[in-house]
Structures are given as C-alpha cells and as structure tokens.
Coordinates of C-alpha atoms in Angstrom, one line a residue:
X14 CA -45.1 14.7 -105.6
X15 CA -46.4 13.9 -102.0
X16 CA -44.0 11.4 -99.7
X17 CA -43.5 7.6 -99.7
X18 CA -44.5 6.0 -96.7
X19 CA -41.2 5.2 -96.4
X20 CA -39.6 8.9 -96.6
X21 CA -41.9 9.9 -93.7
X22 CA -41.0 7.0 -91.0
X23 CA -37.5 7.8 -92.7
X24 CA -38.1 11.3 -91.0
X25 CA -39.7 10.5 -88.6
X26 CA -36.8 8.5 -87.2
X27 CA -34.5 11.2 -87.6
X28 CA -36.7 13.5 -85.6
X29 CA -36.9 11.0 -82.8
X30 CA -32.9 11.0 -82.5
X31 CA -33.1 14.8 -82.9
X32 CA -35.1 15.4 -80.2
X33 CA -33.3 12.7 -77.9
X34 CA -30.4 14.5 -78.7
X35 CA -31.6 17.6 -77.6
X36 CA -32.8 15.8 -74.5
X37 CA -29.8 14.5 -73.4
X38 CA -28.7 18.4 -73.6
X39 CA -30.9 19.3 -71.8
X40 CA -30.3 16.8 -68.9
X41 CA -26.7 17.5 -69.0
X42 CA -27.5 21.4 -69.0
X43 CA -29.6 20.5 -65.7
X44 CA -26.9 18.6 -63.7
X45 CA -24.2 20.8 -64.5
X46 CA -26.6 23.4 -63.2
X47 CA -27.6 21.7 -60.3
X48 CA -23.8 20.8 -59.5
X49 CA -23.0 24.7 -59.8
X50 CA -25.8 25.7 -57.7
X51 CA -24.1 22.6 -55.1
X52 CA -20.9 24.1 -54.9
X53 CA -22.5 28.0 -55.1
X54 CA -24.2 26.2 -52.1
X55 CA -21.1 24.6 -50.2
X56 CA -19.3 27.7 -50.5
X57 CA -21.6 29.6 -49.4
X58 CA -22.6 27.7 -46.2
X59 CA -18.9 27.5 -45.7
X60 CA -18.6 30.9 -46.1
X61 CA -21.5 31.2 -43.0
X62 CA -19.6 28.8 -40.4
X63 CA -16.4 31.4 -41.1
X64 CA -18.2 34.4 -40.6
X65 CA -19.9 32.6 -37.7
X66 CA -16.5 31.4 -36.5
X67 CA -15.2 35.1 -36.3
X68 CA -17.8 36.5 -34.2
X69 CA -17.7 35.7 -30.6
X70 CA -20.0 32.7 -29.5
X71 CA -22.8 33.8 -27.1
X72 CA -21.0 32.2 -24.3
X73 CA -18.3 34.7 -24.0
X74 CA -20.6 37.7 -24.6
X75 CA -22.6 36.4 -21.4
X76 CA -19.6 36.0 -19.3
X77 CA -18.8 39.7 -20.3
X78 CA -21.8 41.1 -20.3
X79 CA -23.9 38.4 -18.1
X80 CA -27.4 40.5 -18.6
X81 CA -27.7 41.0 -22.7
X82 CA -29.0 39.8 -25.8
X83 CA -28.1 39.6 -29.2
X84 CA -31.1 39.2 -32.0
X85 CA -29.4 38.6 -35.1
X86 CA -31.4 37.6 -37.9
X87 CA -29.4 37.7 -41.5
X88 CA -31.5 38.4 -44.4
X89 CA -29.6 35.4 -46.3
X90 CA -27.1 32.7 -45.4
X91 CA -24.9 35.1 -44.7
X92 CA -25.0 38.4 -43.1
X93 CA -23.3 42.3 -43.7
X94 CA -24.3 42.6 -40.0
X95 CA -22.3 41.7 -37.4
X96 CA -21.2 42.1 -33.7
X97 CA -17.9 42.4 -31.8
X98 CA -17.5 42.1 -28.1
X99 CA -14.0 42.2 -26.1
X100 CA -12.7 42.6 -22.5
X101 CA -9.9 44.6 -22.0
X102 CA -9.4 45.0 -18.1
X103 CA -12.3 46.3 -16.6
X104 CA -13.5 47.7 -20.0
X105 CA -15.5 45.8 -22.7
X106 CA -15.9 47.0 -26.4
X107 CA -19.1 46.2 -28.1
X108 CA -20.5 47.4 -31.1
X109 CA -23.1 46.5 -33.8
X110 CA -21.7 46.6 -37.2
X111 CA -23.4 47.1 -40.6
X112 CA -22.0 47.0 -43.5
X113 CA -22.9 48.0 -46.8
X114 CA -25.2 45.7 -48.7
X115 CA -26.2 42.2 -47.1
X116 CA -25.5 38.4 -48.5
X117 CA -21.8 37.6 -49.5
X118 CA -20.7 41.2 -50.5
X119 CA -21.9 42.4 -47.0
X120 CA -20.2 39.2 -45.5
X121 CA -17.0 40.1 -47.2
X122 CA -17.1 43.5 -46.3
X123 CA -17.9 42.2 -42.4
X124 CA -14.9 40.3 -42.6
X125 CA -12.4 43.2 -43.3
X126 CA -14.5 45.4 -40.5
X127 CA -14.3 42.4 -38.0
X128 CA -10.5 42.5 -38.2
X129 CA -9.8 45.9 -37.9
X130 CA -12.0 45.9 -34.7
X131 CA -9.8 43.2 -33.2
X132 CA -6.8 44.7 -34.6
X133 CA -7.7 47.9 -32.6
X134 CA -9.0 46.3 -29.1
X135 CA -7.3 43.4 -29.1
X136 CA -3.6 44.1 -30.6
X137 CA -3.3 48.2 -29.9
X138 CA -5.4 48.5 -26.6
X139 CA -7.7 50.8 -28.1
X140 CA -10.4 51.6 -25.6
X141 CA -11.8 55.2 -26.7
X142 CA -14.4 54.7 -28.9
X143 CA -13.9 57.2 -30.9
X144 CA -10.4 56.5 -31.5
X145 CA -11.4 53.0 -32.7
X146 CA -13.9 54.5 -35.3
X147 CA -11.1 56.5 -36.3
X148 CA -8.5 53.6 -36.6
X149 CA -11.3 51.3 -38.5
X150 CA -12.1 54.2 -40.6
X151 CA -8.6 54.7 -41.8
X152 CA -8.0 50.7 -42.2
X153 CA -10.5 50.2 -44.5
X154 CA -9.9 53.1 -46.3
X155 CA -6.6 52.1 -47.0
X156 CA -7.1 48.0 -47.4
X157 CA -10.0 48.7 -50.2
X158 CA -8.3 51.1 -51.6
X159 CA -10.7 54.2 -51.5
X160 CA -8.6 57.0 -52.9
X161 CA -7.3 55.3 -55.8
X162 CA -10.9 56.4 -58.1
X163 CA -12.0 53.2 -60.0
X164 CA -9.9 50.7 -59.0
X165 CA -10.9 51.0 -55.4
X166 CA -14.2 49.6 -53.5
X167 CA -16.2 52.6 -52.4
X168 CA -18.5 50.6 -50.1
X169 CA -18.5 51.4 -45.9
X170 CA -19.9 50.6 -42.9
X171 CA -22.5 52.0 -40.0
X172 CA -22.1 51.2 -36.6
X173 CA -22.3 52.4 -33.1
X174 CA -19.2 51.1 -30.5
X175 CA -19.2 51.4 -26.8
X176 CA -16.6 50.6 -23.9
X177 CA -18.3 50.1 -20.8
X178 CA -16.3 50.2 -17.5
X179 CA -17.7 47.2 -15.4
X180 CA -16.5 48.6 -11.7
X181 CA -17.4 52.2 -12.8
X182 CA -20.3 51.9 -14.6
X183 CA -19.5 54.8 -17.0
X184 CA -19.8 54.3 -20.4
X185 CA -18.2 55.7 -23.5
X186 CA -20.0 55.6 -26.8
X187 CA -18.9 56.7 -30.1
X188 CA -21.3 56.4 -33.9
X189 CA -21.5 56.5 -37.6
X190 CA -25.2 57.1 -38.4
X191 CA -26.1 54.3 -36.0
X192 CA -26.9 56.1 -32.5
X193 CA -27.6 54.5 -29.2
X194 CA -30.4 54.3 -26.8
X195 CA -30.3 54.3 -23.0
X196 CA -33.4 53.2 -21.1
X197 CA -33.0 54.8 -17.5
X198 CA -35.4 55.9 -14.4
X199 CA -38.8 55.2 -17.4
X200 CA -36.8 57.4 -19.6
X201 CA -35.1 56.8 -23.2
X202 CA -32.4 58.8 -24.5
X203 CA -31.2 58.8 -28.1
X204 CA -27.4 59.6 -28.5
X205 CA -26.9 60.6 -31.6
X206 CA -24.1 59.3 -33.6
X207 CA -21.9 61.6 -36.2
X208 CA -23.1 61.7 -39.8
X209 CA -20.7 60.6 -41.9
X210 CA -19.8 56.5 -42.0
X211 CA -17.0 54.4 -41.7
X212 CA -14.9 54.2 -45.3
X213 CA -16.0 56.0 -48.4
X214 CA -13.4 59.1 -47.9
X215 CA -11.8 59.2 -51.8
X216 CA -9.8 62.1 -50.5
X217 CA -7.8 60.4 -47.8
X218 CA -8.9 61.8 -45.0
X219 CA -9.8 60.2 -41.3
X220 CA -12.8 61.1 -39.8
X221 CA -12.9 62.3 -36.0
X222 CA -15.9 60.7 -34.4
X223 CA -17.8 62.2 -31.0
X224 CA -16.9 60.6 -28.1
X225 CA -19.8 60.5 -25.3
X226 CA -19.3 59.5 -22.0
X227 CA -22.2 58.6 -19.5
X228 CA -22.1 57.8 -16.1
X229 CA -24.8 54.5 -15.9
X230 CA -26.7 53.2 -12.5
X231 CA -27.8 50.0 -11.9
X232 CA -30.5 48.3 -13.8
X233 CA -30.0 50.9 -16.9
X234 CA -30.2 49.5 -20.2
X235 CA -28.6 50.3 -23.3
X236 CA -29.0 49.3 -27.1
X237 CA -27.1 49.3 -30.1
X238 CA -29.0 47.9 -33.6
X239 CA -28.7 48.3 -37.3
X240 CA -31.1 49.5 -39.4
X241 CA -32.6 46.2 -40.7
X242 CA -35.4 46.2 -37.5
X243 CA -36.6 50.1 -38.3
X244 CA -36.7 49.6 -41.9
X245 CA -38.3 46.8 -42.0
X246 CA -42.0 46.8 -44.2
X247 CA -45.1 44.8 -42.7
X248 CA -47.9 46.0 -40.6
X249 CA -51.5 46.4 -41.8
X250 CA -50.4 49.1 -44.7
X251 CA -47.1 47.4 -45.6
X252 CA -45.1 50.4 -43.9
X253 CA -42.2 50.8 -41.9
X254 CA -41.4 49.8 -38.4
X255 CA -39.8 52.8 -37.9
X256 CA -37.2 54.1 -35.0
X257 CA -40.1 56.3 -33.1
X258 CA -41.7 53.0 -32.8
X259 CA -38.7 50.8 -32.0
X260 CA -38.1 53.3 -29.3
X261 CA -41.3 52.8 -27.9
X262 CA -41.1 48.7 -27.9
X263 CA -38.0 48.9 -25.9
X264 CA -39.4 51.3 -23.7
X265 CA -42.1 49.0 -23.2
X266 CA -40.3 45.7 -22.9
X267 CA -37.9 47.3 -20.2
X268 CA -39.4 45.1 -17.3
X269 CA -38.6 42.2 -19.0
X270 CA -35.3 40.5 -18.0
X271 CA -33.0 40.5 -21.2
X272 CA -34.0 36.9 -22.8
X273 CA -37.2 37.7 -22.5
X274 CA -37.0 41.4 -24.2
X275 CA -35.2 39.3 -27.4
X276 CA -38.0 36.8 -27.5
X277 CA -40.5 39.5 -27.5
X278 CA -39.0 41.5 -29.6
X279 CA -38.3 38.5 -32.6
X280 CA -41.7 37.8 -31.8
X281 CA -42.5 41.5 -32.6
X282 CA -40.6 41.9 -35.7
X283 CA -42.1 38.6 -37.2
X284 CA -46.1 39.2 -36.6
X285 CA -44.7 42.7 -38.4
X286 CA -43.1 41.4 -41.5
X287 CA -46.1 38.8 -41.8
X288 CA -45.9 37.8 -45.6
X289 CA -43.6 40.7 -46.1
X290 CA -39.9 39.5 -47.3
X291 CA -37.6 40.4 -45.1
X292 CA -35.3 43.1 -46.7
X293 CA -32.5 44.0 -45.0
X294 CA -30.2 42.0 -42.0
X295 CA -31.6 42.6 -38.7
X296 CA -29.1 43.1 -35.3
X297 CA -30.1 44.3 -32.1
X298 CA -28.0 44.2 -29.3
X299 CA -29.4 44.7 -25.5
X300 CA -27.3 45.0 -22.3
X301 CA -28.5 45.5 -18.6
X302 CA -25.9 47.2 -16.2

C-alpha cells in the first residue's frame, strides 16, 4: 500500500533533522580539528623560537668569526640541522650539526646535541676536536639510552667540528661523515671525516675520531655543511646537486666576500630545486681567515 501524503512529509521531516544532526557533527568535528591543528601549530612555532633561542644569534658568530656566513634553510618550521659557535681564549669551536631526520624529531634530537656541545666547550674547556666528538658521542649514547636494545632511541647525528686559533691561524678539524673543505691559493681540499657517526653504538663503546690540524694563511676559506645542499633534487633532469658540484660552486664563488658567496649560493640552490620540494634541511657554513 503506497504512502500517505502525510507519512512522506512525516519522513521527510525526520530526514531533515537527521541530516542537521549530522551537520552539526560535522562542524564540531571541524573546529575541534582546526583547534588541534592551532595548538599543533603554537607548539610548534614555539618549539622554533626555543631551538632558535639555543643557537647563537648571528651577531656573536660575526664578532667571532667577523668574515663568515651561515645559510640555514630548515626543511619545516623546525630544523634537525643546527650550528654551534664558541670562543674559548684565542680558540673558537664551530661546527655544523645534523641530526637524524628533520621537523620536530630532528629538532629534538638538535636539542640533546646542542647541549652536549656546550657542555663540552663551554663547561669542560674542551678544545680538541676530536675529543669533543668523543665526549658528544658518549653523552648521547648514554642520555638516549643506546645500549639498552628496544627501549633506547637508536637515532645519531653527522657533523664536522673545528677550533680555529685566531692569532695562529692553525686549525684543528675533527668529522663524522661530514668532511670539510678548504679553498686556498685556487685550490680546494676535501678533508675527509671518519665513517662512523655520532650515537648509534648498542655496544657501549666511544668512538675515537681523527684529529687534523692545518696551518691556514690569510684569505683561506673553509666550509662545513650538511648534506641537505648536495642531496638536494632539481636541475633540468630532477637529479642531484651533488658534492663534485658543490665543490665546484664554492670554488667559483671564492672571490666573493662572504655575504655575497651566501646570497649566491641561496640563490643557487633555489633556481636548482625550482618546483622540486625541498627534502632535507640545508646548513652551510662559510668562514674567511
């Protein structure tokens, strides 16, 4: 027997509230999604001004180390790459830092990196840099735990560390997978760092990193860098950057004073990524003797 007109505006009512109900569902679903995604947000632009805060401001580095640059360009808000520069005396420790991943594991990870630097330069003296690779290997060895299987964080960090004496101009430079380059007399020079990074020993052990010492002249520059620059994809086949060629730019670029060479070589890395995401954090740090 088919429906009274009345049955089916009966129904029809009750499909209107229905779907208003699931409306207002759905609208509360949204804000609270939109207020989660705001405090995902706050946190993590607060989490940005702290990591920013730990690092030293620009100003500092360039009354260090008057003739440098630091290109820094995080992948996301925040960054697993990070810097460290400190005076000691005549000496000052610099080094560019990454560690593993990028975004807030990598900021998390820069964090506990950061403070064993300082702990080791700032608190103990620690000039060597091998001695501070060692120190920063066994720290975060111990603070994340790394010999205790599955309950511990087997993540690390790359970096290369120098300690430049500013009367003597000799400079010491120690790596983990991240080596440094030396522009001298037209020339570059790749020092190569050890092969085995910071953290990530399950048995315990503390690495022993090379220590290299090099007697600089005037007008000499050196680089330290991550790997975000190298790796980075663009270019007319989407390959790429590479180190060979990264090498070469520097080599290039070495007339240039140093604000210049950072200019050119953002400038560089952006007509290379093009539409190309960027995948990885990018750090590049210059200095002029």
């Amino acid at each position: 027997m088919s429906k009274t007109f009345e049955e089916l505006q009966a129904e029809n009512e009750q499909l209107k509230i229905q779907l208003q109900e699931e409306k207002e569902k759905l609208s509360s679903a949204i804000e609270q999604l939109e207020e989660s995604k705001k405090e995902l947000t706050d946190s993590i632009s607060y989490a940005e001004r702290i990591q920013g805060a730990i690092m030293p401001p620009i100003s500092y580095v360039k009354s260090v180390l008057p003739k440098s640059f630091i290109l820094y360009l995080p992948k996301d808000v925040v960054s697993g790459d990070f810097y460290f520069v400190e005076q000691i005396g005549d000496e000052v420790v610099f080094a560019a830092v990454d560690c593993t991943g990028h975004g807030v594991p990598g900021a998390l990870m820069s964090v506990v990196g950061f403070n064993y630097l300082h702990q080791a330069v700032t608190e103990k003296h620690i000039t060597k840099p091998s001695e501070i690779l060692s120190f920063l290997d066994a720290g975060v060895n111990e603070r994340l735990r790394q010999t205790d299987g599955a309950s511990g964080v087997n993540d690390g960090m790359d970096l290369g560390l120098c300690t430049l004496n500013t009367k003597t101009k000799v400079l010491q430079y120690a790596g983990a997978y991240n080596p440094l380059y030396v522009i001298s007399k037209g020339e570059i020079i790749e020092i190569k760092a050890d092969k085995f990074p910071i953290g990530v020993n399950t048995d315990g052990t503390v690495d022993e990193y090379t220590n290299h010492t090099i007697q600089l002249q005037e007008g000499d520059c050196i680089y330290l860098f991550s790997d975000g620059y190298a790796d980075q994809f663009g270019g007319d086949k989407g390959k790429k950057f590479k180190y060979s060629k990264l090498r070469q730019t520097l080599l290039e670029m070495n007339h240039l004073t140093m604000p210049e060479q950072k200019i050119k070589m953002i400038e560089i890395f952006e007509n290379w990524k093009g539409n190309q995401e960027q995948i990885d954090d990018v750090l590049l740090m210059g200095v002029r003797i």
